[in-house]
Amino acid sequence: MTPADLIADFNALESTARTKSTWLAKQTSAVAAYSSVEQLVTADDAAVDGRWRRSFDHHLRHARAGIARIFMRRDCFVGLSVIDELIFQAVTAGETDIAAAVFHAIVGHQLHDPGMIVFPLHGFGIARPLRDSFRDGPHPHLLLESAGLFVMAQTNDIEKTITLLEGARSPMGIAHGFDAGGIRSYTAGDRLSWLHRNPVMAFRFNSYSQDPYENQLFYQLRMRTLTALLLIASLQAPGLKGEMDSSRANNQETLDINHYLRIEVSPRLGRLEAERIPRNVDELSLVEASDVDVRISLAGWNELSGNGELERHLETLRQIESGYLTHQLLDRRETREASLYVKLVRSLDYFRRSFRTNVRPSERVITLAIAFETLLTDSYSGGVTARIRRRATLCLDQAGAPRALNAAVEQLFDARGKFVHSGFGPEDMSLHDARLAYVACLSTVTRLAQSAALVDPVIGTLLGDKPSPVPFWVRIKQAWRALRGR
């Protein structure tokens, strides 16, 4: 990522922001009286031309949004507050190309370099042979280098946790070193007890911000992607008989989880600096992201990684994440693409909820059924269950899935109907095959959407399951009956 590449993208993709940037470059003398954007915004109305200030704010918002989008398209998230200050500094300095000055500043200070998010999990376990549990060897952990993902079992030792995170940094693709002392300072008074008592998920993330929450939406989107990957892996590589599950060994897990760690490059120190972020914004989503009550066999994970299966699932999930980011968050137009990727993200949310702990079996059945419904329907209408079953069969056939998964979908919706309509159903029903069926359906829909020109009804068209047109004489008959009140 070079300034020249970023400037070229900005000129090609952000014509409006380029125009606004040019206007800002002519405002050097007007902003000379102010030391920062904040001072300009909060200045007394009598001391500033209100019309000019509104115009400056308008141009600033468009320019910073365009610059931010260029980074986002490269999977990098620089906070708007940071870009605001850099734009203001460039205007004050009399730069003739404001956007170019900002790109040079961000790359020059390495603000685009990756750091990591460290996030607690609850209920998660890594399974390995019983004999390995009694040997001095590597601490149980999962690593997927291409995703920048590292998951470790609880250590019950804060120094060991820090050492493991530092050891995983290079394989995760993170060049800058750690501020271990900063992490230790946050653990005083047991305020970060989950860091050594709970399993921990760390993932590479390119971001820099000054406000604790301005990039949290993007952190959460990646959390949703990677926790979904863990859930899918648990279906294909479950803990086996004869393996010891780390969630049962020396487990002092806590549910007192009020923070997560954001570890980003510090331009002042030239290293990664940790910041403890309170769960004060969208706390429910963060709690749901922590609830990953599954077991993954370490040997099974390594096999899935070796044969490319994890990469295939990651590719599907990252396409959904990228599509949502591009069409819903960056474009912000009501397009078929935006609607589709919102649908896929929400469907995945319900899939994850079907694994939740401390809920009744009926809730897991119903949330998994909703995941299918959200994925496979374009809108609610009569005959929805039959439509889902039919479309699930189409997806599974295209995925080459075993016939047993079709039967699992049938059983799921039979159970869903019983729970919803009578309040009673099969409390001991296994959802393993139904979840595998969902993963196959999700993969099929996402793959078909990747290169298709979307046409309404989107899902029906992608799967070749559009409703047959109602003959004209039938519509006339239906209308006549409706008029007569029949």
Short mmCIF file of N, CA and C in Angstrom, two decimals, residues 333-399:
data_model
loop_
_atom_site.label_atom_id
_atom_site.label_comp_id
_atom_site.label_asym_id
_atom_site.label_seq_id
_atom_site.Cartn_x
_atom_site.Cartn_y
_atom_site.Cartn_z
N ARG A 333 -26.59 2.74 -0.77
CA ARG A 333 -27.76 2.87 -1.64
C ARG A 333 -28.62 1.63 -1.49
N GLU A 334 -29.90 1.78 -1.74
CA GLU A 334 -30.80 0.64 -1.63
C GLU A 334 -30.74 -0.17 -2.92
N THR A 335 -29.77 -1.05 -2.99
CA THR A 335 -29.57 -1.88 -4.16
C THR A 335 -29.87 -3.33 -3.82
N ARG A 336 -29.99 -4.16 -4.84
CA ARG A 336 -30.20 -5.58 -4.62
C ARG A 336 -28.99 -6.19 -3.90
N GLU A 337 -27.79 -5.71 -4.25
CA GLU A 337 -26.58 -6.22 -3.60
C GLU A 337 -26.59 -5.90 -2.11
N ALA A 338 -26.97 -4.67 -1.76
CA ALA A 338 -27.02 -4.30 -0.35
C ALA A 338 -28.02 -5.17 0.40
N SER A 339 -29.21 -5.37 -0.19
CA SER A 339 -30.23 -6.20 0.47
C SER A 339 -29.75 -7.64 0.64
N LEU A 340 -29.06 -8.15 -0.38
CA LEU A 340 -28.59 -9.54 -0.30
C LEU A 340 -27.57 -9.71 0.82
N TYR A 341 -26.60 -8.81 0.90
CA TYR A 341 -25.56 -9.00 1.91
C TYR A 341 -26.05 -8.69 3.32
N VAL A 342 -27.01 -7.81 3.46
CA VAL A 342 -27.65 -7.64 4.77
C VAL A 342 -28.34 -8.95 5.16
N LYS A 343 -29.01 -9.57 4.21
CA LYS A 343 -29.69 -10.84 4.45
C LYS A 343 -28.69 -11.92 4.88
N LEU A 344 -27.55 -12.00 4.20
CA LEU A 344 -26.56 -13.03 4.53
C LEU A 344 -25.96 -12.81 5.91
N VAL A 345 -25.67 -11.55 6.24
CA VAL A 345 -25.11 -11.25 7.57
C VAL A 345 -26.12 -11.57 8.67
N ARG A 346 -27.37 -11.20 8.47
CA ARG A 346 -28.39 -11.49 9.48
C ARG A 346 -28.63 -12.99 9.60
N SER A 347 -28.60 -13.69 8.50
CA SER A 347 -28.76 -15.14 8.53
C SER A 347 -27.65 -15.78 9.35
N LEU A 348 -26.41 -15.32 9.15
CA LEU A 348 -25.28 -15.83 9.93
C LEU A 348 -25.43 -15.52 11.41
N ASP A 349 -26.00 -14.36 11.73
CA ASP A 349 -26.25 -14.03 13.14
C ASP A 349 -27.16 -15.08 13.79
N TYR A 350 -28.22 -15.47 13.09
CA TYR A 350 -29.12 -16.49 13.64
C TYR A 350 -28.45 -17.86 13.71
N PHE A 351 -27.61 -18.17 12.73
CA PHE A 351 -26.85 -19.42 12.78
C PHE A 351 -25.99 -19.46 14.04
N ARG A 352 -25.28 -18.37 14.33
CA ARG A 352 -24.44 -18.33 15.54
C ARG A 352 -25.29 -18.47 16.79
N ARG A 353 -26.46 -17.85 16.79
CA ARG A 353 -27.31 -17.92 17.99
C ARG A 353 -27.82 -19.34 18.24
N SER A 354 -27.85 -20.16 17.22
CA SER A 354 -28.30 -21.55 17.43
C SER A 354 -27.31 -22.35 18.25
N PHE A 355 -26.12 -21.79 18.53
CA PHE A 355 -25.12 -22.45 19.37
C PHE A 355 -25.11 -21.90 20.79
N ARG A 356 -25.97 -20.95 21.09
CA ARG A 356 -25.90 -20.27 22.38
C ARG A 356 -26.06 -21.23 23.54
N THR A 357 -25.37 -20.91 24.63
CA THR A 357 -25.48 -21.70 25.85
C THR A 357 -26.65 -21.20 26.69
N ASN A 358 -27.02 -22.00 27.65
CA ASN A 358 -28.03 -21.60 28.64
C ASN A 358 -29.35 -21.16 28.02
N VAL A 359 -29.73 -21.82 26.93
CA VAL A 359 -31.05 -21.60 26.36
C VAL A 359 -31.71 -22.96 26.14
N ARG A 360 -33.00 -22.96 26.01
CA ARG A 360 -33.72 -24.21 25.79
C ARG A 360 -33.43 -24.76 24.39
N PRO A 361 -33.49 -26.09 24.23
CA PRO A 361 -33.30 -26.68 22.90
C PRO A 361 -34.25 -26.08 21.86
N SER A 362 -35.47 -25.75 22.27
CA SER A 362 -36.43 -25.19 21.33
C SER A 362 -35.91 -23.88 20.73
N GLU A 363 -35.19 -23.07 21.53
CA GLU A 363 -34.68 -21.80 21.03
C GLU A 363 -33.60 -22.04 19.98
N ARG A 364 -32.78 -23.07 20.18
CA ARG A 364 -31.75 -23.38 19.18
C ARG A 364 -32.40 -23.84 17.87
N VAL A 365 -33.42 -24.67 17.99
CA VAL A 365 -34.13 -25.15 16.80
C VAL A 365 -34.73 -23.97 16.04
N ILE A 366 -35.40 -23.09 16.76
CA ILE A 366 -36.10 -21.97 16.12
C ILE A 366 -35.11 -21.00 15.49
N THR A 367 -34.01 -20.68 16.19
CA THR A 367 -33.05 -19.72 15.61
C THR A 367 -32.35 -20.32 14.39
N LEU A 368 -32.08 -21.62 14.39
CA LEU A 368 -31.48 -22.23 13.20
C LEU A 368 -32.48 -22.23 12.05
N ALA A 369 -33.76 -22.47 12.33
CA ALA A 369 -34.78 -22.41 11.28
C ALA A 369 -34.88 -20.99 10.72
N ILE A 370 -34.78 -19.98 11.59
CA ILE A 370 -34.81 -18.59 11.11
C ILE A 370 -33.61 -18.31 10.21
N ALA A 371 -32.45 -18.88 10.56
CA ALA A 371 -31.26 -18.71 9.72
C ALA A 371 -31.53 -19.22 8.30
N PHE A 372 -32.16 -20.40 8.20
CA PHE A 372 -32.53 -20.93 6.89
C PHE A 372 -33.53 -20.02 6.19
N GLU A 373 -34.55 -19.58 6.92
CA GLU A 373 -35.59 -18.75 6.32
C GLU A 373 -35.01 -17.43 5.80
N THR A 374 -34.15 -16.81 6.61
CA THR A 374 -33.54 -15.55 6.19
C THR A 374 -32.68 -15.74 4.95
N LEU A 375 -31.97 -16.86 4.91
CA LEU A 375 -31.07 -17.14 3.79
C LEU A 375 -31.82 -17.46 2.49
N LEU A 376 -32.90 -18.23 2.58
CA LEU A 376 -33.47 -18.85 1.39
C LEU A 376 -34.78 -18.24 0.92
N THR A 377 -35.27 -17.20 1.57
CA THR A 377 -36.50 -16.57 1.10
C THR A 377 -36.22 -15.13 0.69
N ASP A 378 -36.99 -14.64 -0.27
CA ASP A 378 -36.87 -13.24 -0.69
C ASP A 378 -37.80 -12.34 0.10
N SER A 379 -38.94 -12.87 0.47
CA SER A 379 -39.89 -12.12 1.29
C SER A 379 -40.89 -13.12 1.85
N TYR A 380 -41.61 -12.70 2.86
CA TYR A 380 -42.57 -13.63 3.46
C TYR A 380 -43.81 -13.74 2.58
N SER A 381 -44.24 -14.97 2.37
CA SER A 381 -45.49 -15.24 1.66
C SER A 381 -45.92 -16.65 2.00
N GLY A 382 -47.12 -17.00 1.63
CA GLY A 382 -47.63 -18.33 1.94
C GLY A 382 -46.75 -19.43 1.37
N GLY A 383 -46.76 -20.57 2.04
CA GLY A 383 -45.98 -21.71 1.57
C GLY A 383 -44.49 -21.58 1.82
N VAL A 384 -44.11 -20.79 2.84
CA VAL A 384 -42.69 -20.51 3.05
C VAL A 384 -41.90 -21.76 3.42
N THR A 385 -42.48 -22.63 4.24
CA THR A 385 -41.75 -23.83 4.67
C THR A 385 -41.45 -24.74 3.49
N ALA A 386 -42.45 -24.95 2.63
CA ALA A 386 -42.22 -25.78 1.45
C ALA A 386 -41.17 -25.16 0.54
N ARG A 387 -41.18 -23.84 0.45
CA ARG A 387 -40.21 -23.15 -0.39
C ARG A 387 -38.80 -23.34 0.15
N ILE A 388 -38.65 -23.22 1.46
CA ILE A 388 -37.32 -23.38 2.07
C ILE A 388 -36.82 -24.81 1.86
N ARG A 389 -37.68 -25.78 2.06
CA ARG A 389 -37.27 -27.17 1.86
C ARG A 389 -36.84 -27.41 0.42
N ARG A 390 -37.59 -26.84 -0.51
CA ARG A 390 -37.27 -27.02 -1.93
C ARG A 390 -35.93 -26.35 -2.27
N ARG A 391 -35.75 -25.14 -1.78
CA ARG A 391 -34.53 -24.41 -2.10
C ARG A 391 -33.31 -25.00 -1.37
N ALA A 392 -33.52 -25.50 -0.17
CA ALA A 392 -32.43 -26.16 0.53
C ALA A 392 -31.95 -27.37 -0.27
N THR A 393 -32.89 -28.11 -0.84
CA THR A 393 -32.53 -29.27 -1.67
C THR A 393 -31.71 -28.84 -2.88
N LEU A 394 -32.13 -27.73 -3.53
CA LEU A 394 -31.37 -27.21 -4.67
C LEU A 394 -29.95 -26.84 -4.28
N CYS A 395 -29.81 -26.17 -3.12
CA CYS A 395 -28.48 -25.76 -2.65
C CYS A 395 -27.61 -26.98 -2.34
N LEU A 396 -28.20 -27.95 -1.64
CA LEU A 396 -27.43 -29.13 -1.24
C LEU A 396 -27.02 -29.95 -2.45
N ASP A 397 -27.89 -30.03 -3.45
CA ASP A 397 -27.53 -30.75 -4.67
C ASP A 397 -26.35 -30.07 -5.37
N GLN A 398 -26.38 -28.74 -5.44
CA GLN A 398 -25.28 -28.02 -6.08
C GLN A 398 -23.98 -28.14 -5.31
N ALA A 399 -24.10 -28.28 -3.99
CA ALA A 399 -22.91 -28.42 -3.15
C ALA A 399 -22.39 -29.85 -3.11
#
